[in-house]
Short mmCIF file of C-alpha atoms and ligand atoms in Angstrom, two decimals:
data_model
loop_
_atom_site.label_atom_id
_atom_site.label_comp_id
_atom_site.label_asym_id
_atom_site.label_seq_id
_atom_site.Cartn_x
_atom_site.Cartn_y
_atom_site.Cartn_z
CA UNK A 1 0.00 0.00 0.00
CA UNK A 2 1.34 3.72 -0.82
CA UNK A 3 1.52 6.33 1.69
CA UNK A 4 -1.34 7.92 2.57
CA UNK A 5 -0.80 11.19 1.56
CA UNK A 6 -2.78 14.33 2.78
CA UNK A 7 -5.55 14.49 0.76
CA UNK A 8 -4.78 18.71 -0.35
CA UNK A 9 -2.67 21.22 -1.62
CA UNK A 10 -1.73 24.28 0.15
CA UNK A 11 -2.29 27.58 -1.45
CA UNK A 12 -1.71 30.23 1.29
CA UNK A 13 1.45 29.64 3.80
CA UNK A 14 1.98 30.82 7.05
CA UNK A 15 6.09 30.96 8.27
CA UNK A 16 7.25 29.39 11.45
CA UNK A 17 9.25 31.51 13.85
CA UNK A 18 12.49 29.39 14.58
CA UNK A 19 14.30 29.62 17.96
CA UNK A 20 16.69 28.23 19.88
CA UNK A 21 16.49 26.14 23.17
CA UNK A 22 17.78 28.53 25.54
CA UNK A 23 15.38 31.21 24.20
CA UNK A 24 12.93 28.60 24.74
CA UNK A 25 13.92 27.93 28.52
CA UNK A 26 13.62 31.96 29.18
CA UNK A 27 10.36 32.03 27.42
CA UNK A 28 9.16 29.07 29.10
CA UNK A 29 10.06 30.77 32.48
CA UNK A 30 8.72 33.78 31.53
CA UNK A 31 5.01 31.89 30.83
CA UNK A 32 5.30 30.23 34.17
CA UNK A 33 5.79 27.02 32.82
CA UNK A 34 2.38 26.91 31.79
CA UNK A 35 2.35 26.92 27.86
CA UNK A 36 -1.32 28.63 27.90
CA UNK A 37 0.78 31.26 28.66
CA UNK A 38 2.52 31.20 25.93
CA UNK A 39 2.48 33.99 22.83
CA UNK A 40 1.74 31.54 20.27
CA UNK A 41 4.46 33.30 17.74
CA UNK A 42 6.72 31.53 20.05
CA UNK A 43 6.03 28.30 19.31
CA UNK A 44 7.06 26.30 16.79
CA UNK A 45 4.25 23.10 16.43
CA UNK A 46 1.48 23.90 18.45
CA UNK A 47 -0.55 21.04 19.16
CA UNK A 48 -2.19 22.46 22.21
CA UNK A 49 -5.44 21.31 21.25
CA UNK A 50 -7.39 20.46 17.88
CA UNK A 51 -9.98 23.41 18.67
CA UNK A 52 -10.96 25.93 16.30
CA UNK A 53 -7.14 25.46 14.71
CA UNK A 54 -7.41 23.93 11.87
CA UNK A 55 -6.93 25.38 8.35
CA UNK A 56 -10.54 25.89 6.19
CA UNK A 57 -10.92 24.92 2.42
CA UNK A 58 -11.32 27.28 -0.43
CA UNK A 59 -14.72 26.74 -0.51
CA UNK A 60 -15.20 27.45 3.03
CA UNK A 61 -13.09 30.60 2.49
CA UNK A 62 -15.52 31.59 -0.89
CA UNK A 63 -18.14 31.18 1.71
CA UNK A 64 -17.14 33.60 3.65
CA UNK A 65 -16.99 36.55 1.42
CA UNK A 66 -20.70 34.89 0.07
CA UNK A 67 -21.70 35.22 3.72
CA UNK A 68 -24.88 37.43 3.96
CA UNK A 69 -24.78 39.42 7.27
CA UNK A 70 -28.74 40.42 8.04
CA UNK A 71 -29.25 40.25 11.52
CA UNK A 72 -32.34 37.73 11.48
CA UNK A 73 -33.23 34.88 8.41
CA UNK A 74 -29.95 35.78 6.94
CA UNK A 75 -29.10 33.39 3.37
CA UNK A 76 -25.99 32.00 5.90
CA UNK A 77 -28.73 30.88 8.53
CA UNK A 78 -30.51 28.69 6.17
CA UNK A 79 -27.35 26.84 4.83
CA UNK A 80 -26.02 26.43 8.06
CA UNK A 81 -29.53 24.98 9.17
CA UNK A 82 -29.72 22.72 6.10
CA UNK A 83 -26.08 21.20 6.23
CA UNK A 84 -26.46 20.73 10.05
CA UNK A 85 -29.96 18.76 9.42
CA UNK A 86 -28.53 16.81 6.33
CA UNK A 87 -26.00 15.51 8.08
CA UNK A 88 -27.81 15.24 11.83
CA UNK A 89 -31.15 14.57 10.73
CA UNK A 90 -31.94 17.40 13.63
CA UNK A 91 -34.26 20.34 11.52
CA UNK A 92 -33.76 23.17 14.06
CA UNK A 93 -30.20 23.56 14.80
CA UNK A 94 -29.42 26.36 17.15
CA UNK A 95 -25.90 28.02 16.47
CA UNK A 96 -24.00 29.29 19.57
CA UNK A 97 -20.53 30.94 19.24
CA UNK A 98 -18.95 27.43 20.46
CA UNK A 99 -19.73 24.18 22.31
CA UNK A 100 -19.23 25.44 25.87
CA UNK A 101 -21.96 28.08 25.31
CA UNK A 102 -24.30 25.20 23.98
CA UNK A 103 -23.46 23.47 27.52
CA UNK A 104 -24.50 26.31 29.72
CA UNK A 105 -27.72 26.63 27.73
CA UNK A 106 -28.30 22.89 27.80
CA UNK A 107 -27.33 22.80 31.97
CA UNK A 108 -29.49 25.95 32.90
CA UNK A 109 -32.28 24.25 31.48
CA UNK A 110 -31.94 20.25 32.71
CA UNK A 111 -28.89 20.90 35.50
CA UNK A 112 -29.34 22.15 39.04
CA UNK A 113 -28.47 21.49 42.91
CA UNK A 114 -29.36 17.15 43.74
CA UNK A 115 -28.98 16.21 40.14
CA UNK A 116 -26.61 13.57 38.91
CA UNK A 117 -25.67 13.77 35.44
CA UNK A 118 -23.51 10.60 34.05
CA UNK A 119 -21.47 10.35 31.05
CA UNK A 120 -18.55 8.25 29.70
CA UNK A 121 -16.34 10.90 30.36
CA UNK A 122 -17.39 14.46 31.03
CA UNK A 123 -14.82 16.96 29.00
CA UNK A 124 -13.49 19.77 31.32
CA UNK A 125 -16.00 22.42 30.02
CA UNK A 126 -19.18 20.08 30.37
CA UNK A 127 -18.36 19.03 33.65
CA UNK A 128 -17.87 22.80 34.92
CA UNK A 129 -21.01 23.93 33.28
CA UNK A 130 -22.47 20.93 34.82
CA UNK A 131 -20.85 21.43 38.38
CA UNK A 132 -21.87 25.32 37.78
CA UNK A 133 -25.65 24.55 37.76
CA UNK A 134 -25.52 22.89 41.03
CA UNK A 135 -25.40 19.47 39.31
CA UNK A 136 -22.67 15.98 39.95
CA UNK A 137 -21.02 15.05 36.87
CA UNK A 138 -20.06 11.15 36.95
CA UNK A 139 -18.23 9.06 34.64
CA UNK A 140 -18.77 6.12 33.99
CA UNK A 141 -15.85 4.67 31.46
CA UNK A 142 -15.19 1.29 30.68
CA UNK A 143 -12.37 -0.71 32.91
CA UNK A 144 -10.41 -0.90 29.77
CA UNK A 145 -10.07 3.06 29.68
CA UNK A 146 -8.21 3.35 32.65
CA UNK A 147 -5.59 1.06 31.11
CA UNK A 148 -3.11 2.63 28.42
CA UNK A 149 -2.21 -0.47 27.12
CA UNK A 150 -5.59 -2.11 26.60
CA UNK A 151 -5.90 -1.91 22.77
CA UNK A 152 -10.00 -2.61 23.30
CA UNK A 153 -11.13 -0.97 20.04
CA UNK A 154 -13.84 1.77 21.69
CA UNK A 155 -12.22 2.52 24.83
CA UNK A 156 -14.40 5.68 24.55
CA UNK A 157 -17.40 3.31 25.65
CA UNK A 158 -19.57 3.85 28.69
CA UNK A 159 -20.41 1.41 31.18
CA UNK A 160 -23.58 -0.16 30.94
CA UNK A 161 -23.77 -2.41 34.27
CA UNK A 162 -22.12 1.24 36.26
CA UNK A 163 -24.86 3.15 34.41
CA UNK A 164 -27.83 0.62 35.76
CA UNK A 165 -26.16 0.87 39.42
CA UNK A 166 -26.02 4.92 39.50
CA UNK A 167 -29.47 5.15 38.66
CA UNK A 168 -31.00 2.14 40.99
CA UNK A 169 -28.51 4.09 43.90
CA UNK A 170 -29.16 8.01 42.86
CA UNK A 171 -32.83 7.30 41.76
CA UNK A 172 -33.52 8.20 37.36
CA UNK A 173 -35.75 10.91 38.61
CA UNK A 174 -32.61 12.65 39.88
CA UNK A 175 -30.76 12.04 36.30
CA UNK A 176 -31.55 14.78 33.74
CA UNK A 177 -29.95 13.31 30.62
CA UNK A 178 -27.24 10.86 30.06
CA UNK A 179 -24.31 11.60 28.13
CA UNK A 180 -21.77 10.24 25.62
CA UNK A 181 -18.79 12.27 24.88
CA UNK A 182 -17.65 10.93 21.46
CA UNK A 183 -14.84 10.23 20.61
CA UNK A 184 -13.64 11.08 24.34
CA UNK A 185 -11.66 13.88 24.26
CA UNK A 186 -10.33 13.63 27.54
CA UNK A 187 -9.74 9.58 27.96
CA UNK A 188 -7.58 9.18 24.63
CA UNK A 189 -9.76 10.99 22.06
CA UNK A 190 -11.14 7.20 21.91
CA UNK A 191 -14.18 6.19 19.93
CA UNK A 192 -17.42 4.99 21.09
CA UNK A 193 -19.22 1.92 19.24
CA UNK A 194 -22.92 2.07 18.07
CA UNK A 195 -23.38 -1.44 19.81
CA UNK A 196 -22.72 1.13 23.13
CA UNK A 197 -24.49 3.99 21.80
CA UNK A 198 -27.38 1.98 21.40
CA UNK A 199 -27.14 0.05 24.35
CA UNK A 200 -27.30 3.30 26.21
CA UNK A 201 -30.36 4.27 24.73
CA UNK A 202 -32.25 0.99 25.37
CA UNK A 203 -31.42 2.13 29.21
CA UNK A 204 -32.43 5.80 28.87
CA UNK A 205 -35.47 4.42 26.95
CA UNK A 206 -36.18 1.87 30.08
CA UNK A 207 -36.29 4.81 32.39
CA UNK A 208 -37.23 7.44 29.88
CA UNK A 209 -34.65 9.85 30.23
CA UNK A 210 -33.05 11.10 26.99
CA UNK A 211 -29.60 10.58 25.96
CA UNK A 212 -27.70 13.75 24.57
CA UNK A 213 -24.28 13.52 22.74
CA UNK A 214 -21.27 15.81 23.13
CA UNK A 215 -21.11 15.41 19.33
CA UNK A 216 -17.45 17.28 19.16
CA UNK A 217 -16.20 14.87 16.93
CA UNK A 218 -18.88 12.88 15.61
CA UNK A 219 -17.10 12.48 12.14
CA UNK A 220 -14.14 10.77 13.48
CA UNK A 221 -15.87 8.79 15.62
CA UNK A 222 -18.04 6.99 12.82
CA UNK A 223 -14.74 6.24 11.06
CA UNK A 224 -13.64 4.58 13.96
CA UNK A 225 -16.81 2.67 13.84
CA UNK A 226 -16.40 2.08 9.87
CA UNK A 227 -12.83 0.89 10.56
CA UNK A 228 -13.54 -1.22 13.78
CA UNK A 229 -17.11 -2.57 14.17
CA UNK A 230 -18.09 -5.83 13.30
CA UNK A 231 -20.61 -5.45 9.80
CA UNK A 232 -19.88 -1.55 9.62
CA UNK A 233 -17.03 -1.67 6.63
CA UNK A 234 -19.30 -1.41 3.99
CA UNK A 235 -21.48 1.54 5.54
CA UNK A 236 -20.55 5.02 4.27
CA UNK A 237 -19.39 7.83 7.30
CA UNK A 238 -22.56 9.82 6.67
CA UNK A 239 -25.14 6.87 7.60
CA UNK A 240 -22.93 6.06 10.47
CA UNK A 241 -22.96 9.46 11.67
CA UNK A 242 -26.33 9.90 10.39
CA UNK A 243 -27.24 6.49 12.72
CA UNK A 244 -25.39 8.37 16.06
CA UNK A 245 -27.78 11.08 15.87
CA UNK A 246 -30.73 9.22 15.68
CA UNK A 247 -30.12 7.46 18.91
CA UNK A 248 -29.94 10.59 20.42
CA UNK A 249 -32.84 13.27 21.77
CA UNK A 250 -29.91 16.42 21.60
CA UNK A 251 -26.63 17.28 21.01
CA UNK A 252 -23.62 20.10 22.23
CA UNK A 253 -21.20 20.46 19.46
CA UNK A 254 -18.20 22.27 19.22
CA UNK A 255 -17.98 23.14 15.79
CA UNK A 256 -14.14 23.86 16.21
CA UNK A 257 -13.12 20.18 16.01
CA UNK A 258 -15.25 18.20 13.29
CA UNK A 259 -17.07 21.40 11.86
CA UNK A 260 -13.86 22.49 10.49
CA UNK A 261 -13.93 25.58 11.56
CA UNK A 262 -12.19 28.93 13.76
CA UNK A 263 -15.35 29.42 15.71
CA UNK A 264 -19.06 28.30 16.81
CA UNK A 265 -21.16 25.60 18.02
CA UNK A 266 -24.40 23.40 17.72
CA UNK A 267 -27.09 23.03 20.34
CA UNK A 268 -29.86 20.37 18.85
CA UNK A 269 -32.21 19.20 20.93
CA UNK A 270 -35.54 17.80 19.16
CA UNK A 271 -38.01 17.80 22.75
CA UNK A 272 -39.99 21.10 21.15
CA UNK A 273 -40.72 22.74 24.73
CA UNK A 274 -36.61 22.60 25.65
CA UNK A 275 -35.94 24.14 21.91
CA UNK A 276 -38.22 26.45 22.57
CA UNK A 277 -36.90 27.73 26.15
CA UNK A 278 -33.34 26.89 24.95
CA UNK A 279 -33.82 29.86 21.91
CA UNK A 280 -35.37 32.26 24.75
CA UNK A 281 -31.73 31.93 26.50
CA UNK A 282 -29.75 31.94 23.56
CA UNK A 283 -31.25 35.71 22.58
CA UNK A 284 -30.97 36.20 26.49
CA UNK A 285 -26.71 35.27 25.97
CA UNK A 286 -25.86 34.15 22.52
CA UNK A 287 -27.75 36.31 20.04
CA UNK A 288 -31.18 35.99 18.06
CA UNK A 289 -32.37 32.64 16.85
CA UNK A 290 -30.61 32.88 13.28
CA UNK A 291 -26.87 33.62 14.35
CA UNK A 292 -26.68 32.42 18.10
CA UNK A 293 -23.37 34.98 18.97
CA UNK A 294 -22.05 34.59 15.53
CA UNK A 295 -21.24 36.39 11.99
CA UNK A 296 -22.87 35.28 8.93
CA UNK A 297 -20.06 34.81 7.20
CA UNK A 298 -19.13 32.17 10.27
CA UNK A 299 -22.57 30.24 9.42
CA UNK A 300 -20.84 29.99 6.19
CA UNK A 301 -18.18 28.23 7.03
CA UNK A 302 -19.69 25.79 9.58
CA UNK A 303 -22.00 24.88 6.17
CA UNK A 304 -19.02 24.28 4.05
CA UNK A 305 -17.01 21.98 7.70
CA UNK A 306 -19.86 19.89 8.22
CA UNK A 307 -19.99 18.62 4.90
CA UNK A 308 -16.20 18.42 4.26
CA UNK A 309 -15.25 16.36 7.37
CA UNK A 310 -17.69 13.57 6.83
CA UNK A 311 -15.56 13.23 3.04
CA UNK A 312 -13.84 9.52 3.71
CA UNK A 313 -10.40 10.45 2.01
CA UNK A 314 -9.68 13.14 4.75
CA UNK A 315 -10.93 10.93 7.36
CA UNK A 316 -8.74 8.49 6.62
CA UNK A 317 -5.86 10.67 6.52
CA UNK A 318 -6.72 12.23 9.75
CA UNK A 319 -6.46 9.13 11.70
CA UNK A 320 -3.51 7.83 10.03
CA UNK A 321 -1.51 10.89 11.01
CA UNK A 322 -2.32 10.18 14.74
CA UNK A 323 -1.68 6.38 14.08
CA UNK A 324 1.72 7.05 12.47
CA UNK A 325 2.80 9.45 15.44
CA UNK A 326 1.58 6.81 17.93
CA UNK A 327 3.15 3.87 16.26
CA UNK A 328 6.87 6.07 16.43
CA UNK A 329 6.66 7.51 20.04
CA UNK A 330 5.72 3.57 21.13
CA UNK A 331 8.96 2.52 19.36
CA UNK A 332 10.82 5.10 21.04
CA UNK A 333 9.62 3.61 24.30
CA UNK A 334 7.55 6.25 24.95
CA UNK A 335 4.09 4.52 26.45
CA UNK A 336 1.00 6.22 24.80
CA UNK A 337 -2.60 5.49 24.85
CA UNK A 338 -3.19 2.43 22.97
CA UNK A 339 -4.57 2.87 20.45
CA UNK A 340 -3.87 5.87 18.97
CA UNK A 341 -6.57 8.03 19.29
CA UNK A 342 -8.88 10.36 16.56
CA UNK A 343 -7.78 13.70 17.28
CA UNK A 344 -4.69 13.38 19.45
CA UNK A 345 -1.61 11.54 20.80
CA UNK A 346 -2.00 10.49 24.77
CA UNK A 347 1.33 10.29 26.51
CA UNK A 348 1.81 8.73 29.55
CA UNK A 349 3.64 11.02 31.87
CA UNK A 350 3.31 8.33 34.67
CA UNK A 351 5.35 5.94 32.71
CA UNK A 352 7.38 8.47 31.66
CA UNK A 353 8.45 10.06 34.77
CA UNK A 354 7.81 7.76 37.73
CA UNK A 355 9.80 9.87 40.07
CA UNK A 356 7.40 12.65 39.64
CA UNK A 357 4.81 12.33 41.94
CA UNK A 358 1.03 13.27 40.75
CA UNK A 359 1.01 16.28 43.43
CA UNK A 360 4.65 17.58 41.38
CA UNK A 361 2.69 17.46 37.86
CA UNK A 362 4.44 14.89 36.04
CA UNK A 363 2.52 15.83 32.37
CA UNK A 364 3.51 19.44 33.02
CA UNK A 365 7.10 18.83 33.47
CA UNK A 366 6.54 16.42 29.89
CA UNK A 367 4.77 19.05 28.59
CA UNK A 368 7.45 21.89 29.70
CA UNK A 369 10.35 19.32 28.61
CA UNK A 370 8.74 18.88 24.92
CA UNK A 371 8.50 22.90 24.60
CA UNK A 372 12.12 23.27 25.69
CA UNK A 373 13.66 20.24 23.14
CA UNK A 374 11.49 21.19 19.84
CA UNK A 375 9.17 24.15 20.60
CA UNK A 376 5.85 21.70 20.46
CA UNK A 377 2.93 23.41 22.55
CA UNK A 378 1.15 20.48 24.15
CA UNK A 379 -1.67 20.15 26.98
CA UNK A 380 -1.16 18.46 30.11
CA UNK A 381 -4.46 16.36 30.93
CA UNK A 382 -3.56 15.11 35.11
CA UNK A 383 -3.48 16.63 37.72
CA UNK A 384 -3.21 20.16 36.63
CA UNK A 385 -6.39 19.86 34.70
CA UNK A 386 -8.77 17.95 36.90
CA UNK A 387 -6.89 18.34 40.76
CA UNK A 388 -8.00 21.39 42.79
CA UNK A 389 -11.38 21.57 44.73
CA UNK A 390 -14.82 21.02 44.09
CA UNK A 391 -17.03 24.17 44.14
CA UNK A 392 -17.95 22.81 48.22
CA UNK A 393 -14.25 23.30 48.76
CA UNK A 394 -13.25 19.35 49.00
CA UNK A 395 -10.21 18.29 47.18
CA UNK A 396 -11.08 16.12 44.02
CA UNK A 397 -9.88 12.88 43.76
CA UNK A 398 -7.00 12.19 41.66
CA UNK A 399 -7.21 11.54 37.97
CA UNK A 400 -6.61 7.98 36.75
CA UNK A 401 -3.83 9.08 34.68
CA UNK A 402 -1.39 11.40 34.16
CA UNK A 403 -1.41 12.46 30.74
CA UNK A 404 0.44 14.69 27.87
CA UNK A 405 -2.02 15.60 24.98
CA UNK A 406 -0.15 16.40 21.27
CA UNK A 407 -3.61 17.61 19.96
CA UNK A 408 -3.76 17.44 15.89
CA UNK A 409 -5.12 21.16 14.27
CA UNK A 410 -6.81 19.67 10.86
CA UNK A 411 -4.86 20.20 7.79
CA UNK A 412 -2.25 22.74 8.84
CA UNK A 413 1.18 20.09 9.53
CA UNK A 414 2.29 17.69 7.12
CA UNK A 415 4.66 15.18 7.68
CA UNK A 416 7.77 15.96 8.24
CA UNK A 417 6.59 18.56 11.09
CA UNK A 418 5.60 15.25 12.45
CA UNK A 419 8.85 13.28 12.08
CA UNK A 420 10.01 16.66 13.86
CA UNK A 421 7.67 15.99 16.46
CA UNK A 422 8.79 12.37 16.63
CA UNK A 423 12.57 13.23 17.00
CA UNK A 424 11.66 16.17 19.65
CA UNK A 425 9.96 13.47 21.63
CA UNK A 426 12.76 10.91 21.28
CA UNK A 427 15.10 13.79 23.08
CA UNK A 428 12.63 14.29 25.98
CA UNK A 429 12.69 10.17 26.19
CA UNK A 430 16.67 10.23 26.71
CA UNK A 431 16.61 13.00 29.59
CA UNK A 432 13.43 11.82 31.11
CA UNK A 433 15.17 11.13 34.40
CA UNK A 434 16.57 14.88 35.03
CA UNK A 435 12.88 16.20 34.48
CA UNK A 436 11.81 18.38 37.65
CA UNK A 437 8.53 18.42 39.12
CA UNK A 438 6.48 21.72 39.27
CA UNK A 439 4.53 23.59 42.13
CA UNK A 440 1.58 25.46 41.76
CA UNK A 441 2.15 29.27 42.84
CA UNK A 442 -1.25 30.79 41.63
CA UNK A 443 -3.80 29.18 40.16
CA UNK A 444 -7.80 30.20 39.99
CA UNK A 445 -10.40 27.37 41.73
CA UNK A 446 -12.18 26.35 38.29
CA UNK A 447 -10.32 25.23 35.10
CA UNK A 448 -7.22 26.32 36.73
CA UNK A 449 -4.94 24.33 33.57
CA UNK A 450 -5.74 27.85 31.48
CA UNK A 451 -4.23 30.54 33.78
CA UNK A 452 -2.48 28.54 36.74
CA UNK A 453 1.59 29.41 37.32
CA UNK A 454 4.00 27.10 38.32
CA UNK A 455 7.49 26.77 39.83
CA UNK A 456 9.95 23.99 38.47
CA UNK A 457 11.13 22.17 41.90
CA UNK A 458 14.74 21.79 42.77
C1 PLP B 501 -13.88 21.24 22.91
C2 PLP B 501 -14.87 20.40 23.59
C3 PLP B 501 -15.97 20.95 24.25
C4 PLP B 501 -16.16 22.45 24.43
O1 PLP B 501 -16.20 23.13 23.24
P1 PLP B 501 -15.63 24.64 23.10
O2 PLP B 501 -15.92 24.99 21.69
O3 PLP B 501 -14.19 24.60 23.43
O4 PLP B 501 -16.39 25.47 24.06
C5 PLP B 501 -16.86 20.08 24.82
N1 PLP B 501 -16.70 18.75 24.76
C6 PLP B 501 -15.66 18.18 24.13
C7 PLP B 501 -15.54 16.71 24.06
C8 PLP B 501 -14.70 18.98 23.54
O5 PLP B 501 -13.65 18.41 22.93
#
């Protein structure tokens, strides 16, 4: 078989800034070792996350200058709405600037103080708009999640026996919704399976509550299901995907990852009563019904992403390019999530750095070590990101693992900044033992990751 190559050309470049290591270490100190931080001219790969990063398609940029700007029933409105049902199957789409803004719609409306929401694996901005209404976010992943080497082909799945037991214990008229996070961002980017999807629904049918998807990535997630699933080869991405959203009663979508795009969301939600008190608080927040916080010209684009990232060609290249990177930091002896995941690369700073306690950060040294050797921006996902206290003030239990994320912006790198990537990593692997342990010095109480300083230990 030939190399897959990346299925486009490039017709508009954007230059690196090249530096040096030691003007990396003084930057690095100068951002407080946290690479959020950062002035992104400063970095060299930045594969901080896949979100809103990725470069858009002529036809996406034609859209654009198309884009018709009328403040309500705009032209862009009615594409948006009509790519967003063709592909969902859900008619009244409700744009929102981007998929956290969906959440705190959705949660205002179905959250609150004694509810128990469950999901395979809450992402950090669903479980803090969830946590913000008053609500418990649970998750309930699959053993073989919490195992990096388990190659179990949808990891992402939730737990069906855990999901009966939380409701017989918290009671399902306490449980507003269920969710499933696919793929899951924050276990491995790992894919969910329809068998699970549907199995889920039989139980929110069986106590009538409705399932809702966090639909980020619902594109690579059907691949995954193409590619993996018994009896799914021979289906096409779009009835896959088409099949996800059937199974479920609403949807948050952050159209940065799968709807190819800078900016905006997707709230769906077919229950007529919550679409219609979701669209009074989204003029309340967002903006009127027809552009939810955003331009016309935006409603463009997300028209033009929805329909490009289903196309099977880039699909396949997208997952390859996290395969291939997966496949050369395991050789290097660098332990990853297994498998590679959709969106991103999952290193396992644990494994990494054993000396580095969870309380010292062990994927923020990884991450400040991989910054240093090649300039790659990278996201812890540990301690850092999920430690802290609850809103009640009680420390949170510790994460299951301690993890590096090398997120993948869509279409922007091409290969050889991944071989760079590859040899950057192979450098961090050979001085893993000298890399120091951080301490917090300031950080905020909610999503602290974004804005928290540390200090590297002695
Ligand atoms: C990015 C993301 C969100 C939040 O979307 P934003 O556009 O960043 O607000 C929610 N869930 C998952 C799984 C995500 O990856």
């Amino acid at each position: 078989m030939k190399t897959i190559i990346e299925p486009f050309r490039i017709k508009v470049v954007e230059p690196i800034k090249m530096t040096t290591a030691a003007q990396r270490d003084a930057l690095l100190r100068r951002a407080h070792f946290n690479t959020f931080l950062l002035a992104a001219q400063d970095v060299l790969i930045d594969l901080l996350t896949d979100s809103g990063t990725g470069a858009m398609s002529a036809e996406q940029w034609a859209g654009i200058m198309r884009a018709d700007e009328s403040y309500a029933g705009a032209v862009s409105f009615f594409r948006f709405r009509d790519s967003v049902k063709d592909i969902t199957g859900f008619a009244n789409p409700l744009p929102t600037h981007q998929g956290r803004a969906s959440e705190r719609i959705l949660f205002e409306l179905v959250g609150g103080t004694g509810k128990v929401v469950p999901a395979n694996a809450h992402f950090d901005t669903t479980r803090a708009n969830c946590e913000h209404s008053g609500a418990q976010a649970v998750n309930l992943p699959i053993p073989e999640a919490r195992d990096p080497r388990s190659r179990h082909p949808f990891k992402g799945n939730l737990d069906i026996a855990a999901l009966e037991a939380l409701l017989a214990e918290v009671g399902p008229e306490n449980v507003p919704l269920v969710i499933v996070t696919v793929t899951n961002n924050t276990g491995g980017g790992q894919p969910v399976s329809l068998e699970n999807i549907r199995a889920v629904r039989a139980v929110c049918d069986r106590y009538k509550l409705p399932l809702f998807l966090d639909a980020c990535r619902f594109a690579e997630n059907a691949w995954f299901i193409k590619q993996r699933e018994p009896g799914m080869s021979n289906r096409s991405v779009r009835s896959i995907v088409r099949e996800m959203f059937d199974l479920a009663d609403g949807a948050t979508i952050s159209a940065k990852k799968d709807g190819m795009v800078n900016i905006g969301g997707v709230l769906l939600l077919r229950d007529p009563t919550l679409l219609q008190r979701a669209s009074e608080l989204l003029i309340l927040t967002e903006g009127y019904v027809t552009y939810g916080g955003l331009a016309g010209r935006d409603l463009e684009a997300m028209a033009q992403g929805f329909q490009e990232v289903v196309e099977e060609d880039y699909l396949e290249y997208r997952v390859r390019t996290a395969e291939y990177l997966g496949e050369r930091l395991l050789q290097a002896g660098i332990q990853i999530i297994e498998p590679p995941g959709g969106h991103a690369i999952y290193i396992d700073a644990r494994h990494l750095c054993p000396h580095i306690p969870p309380h010292q950060f062990p994927g923020q040294a990884v991450v400040a070590a991989l910054y240093r050797s090649g300039g790659i921006r990278s996201c812890e996902i540990g301690s850092v990101m999920f430690g802290g206290t609850t809103p009640d003030g009680s420390p949170r239990p510790a994460p299951a693992m301690e993890l590096v994320r090398l997120a993948f912006p869509r279409r922007v790198y091409t290969q050889s900044h991944f071989d760079y990537v590859i040899e950057a990593a192979q450098e961090v692997f050979a001085i893993r033992h000298g890399l120091k342990g951080l301490r917090i010095v300031e950080a905020p109480p909610v999503l602290r990751h974004f804005t928290a300083q540390f200090e590297e230990l002695a």
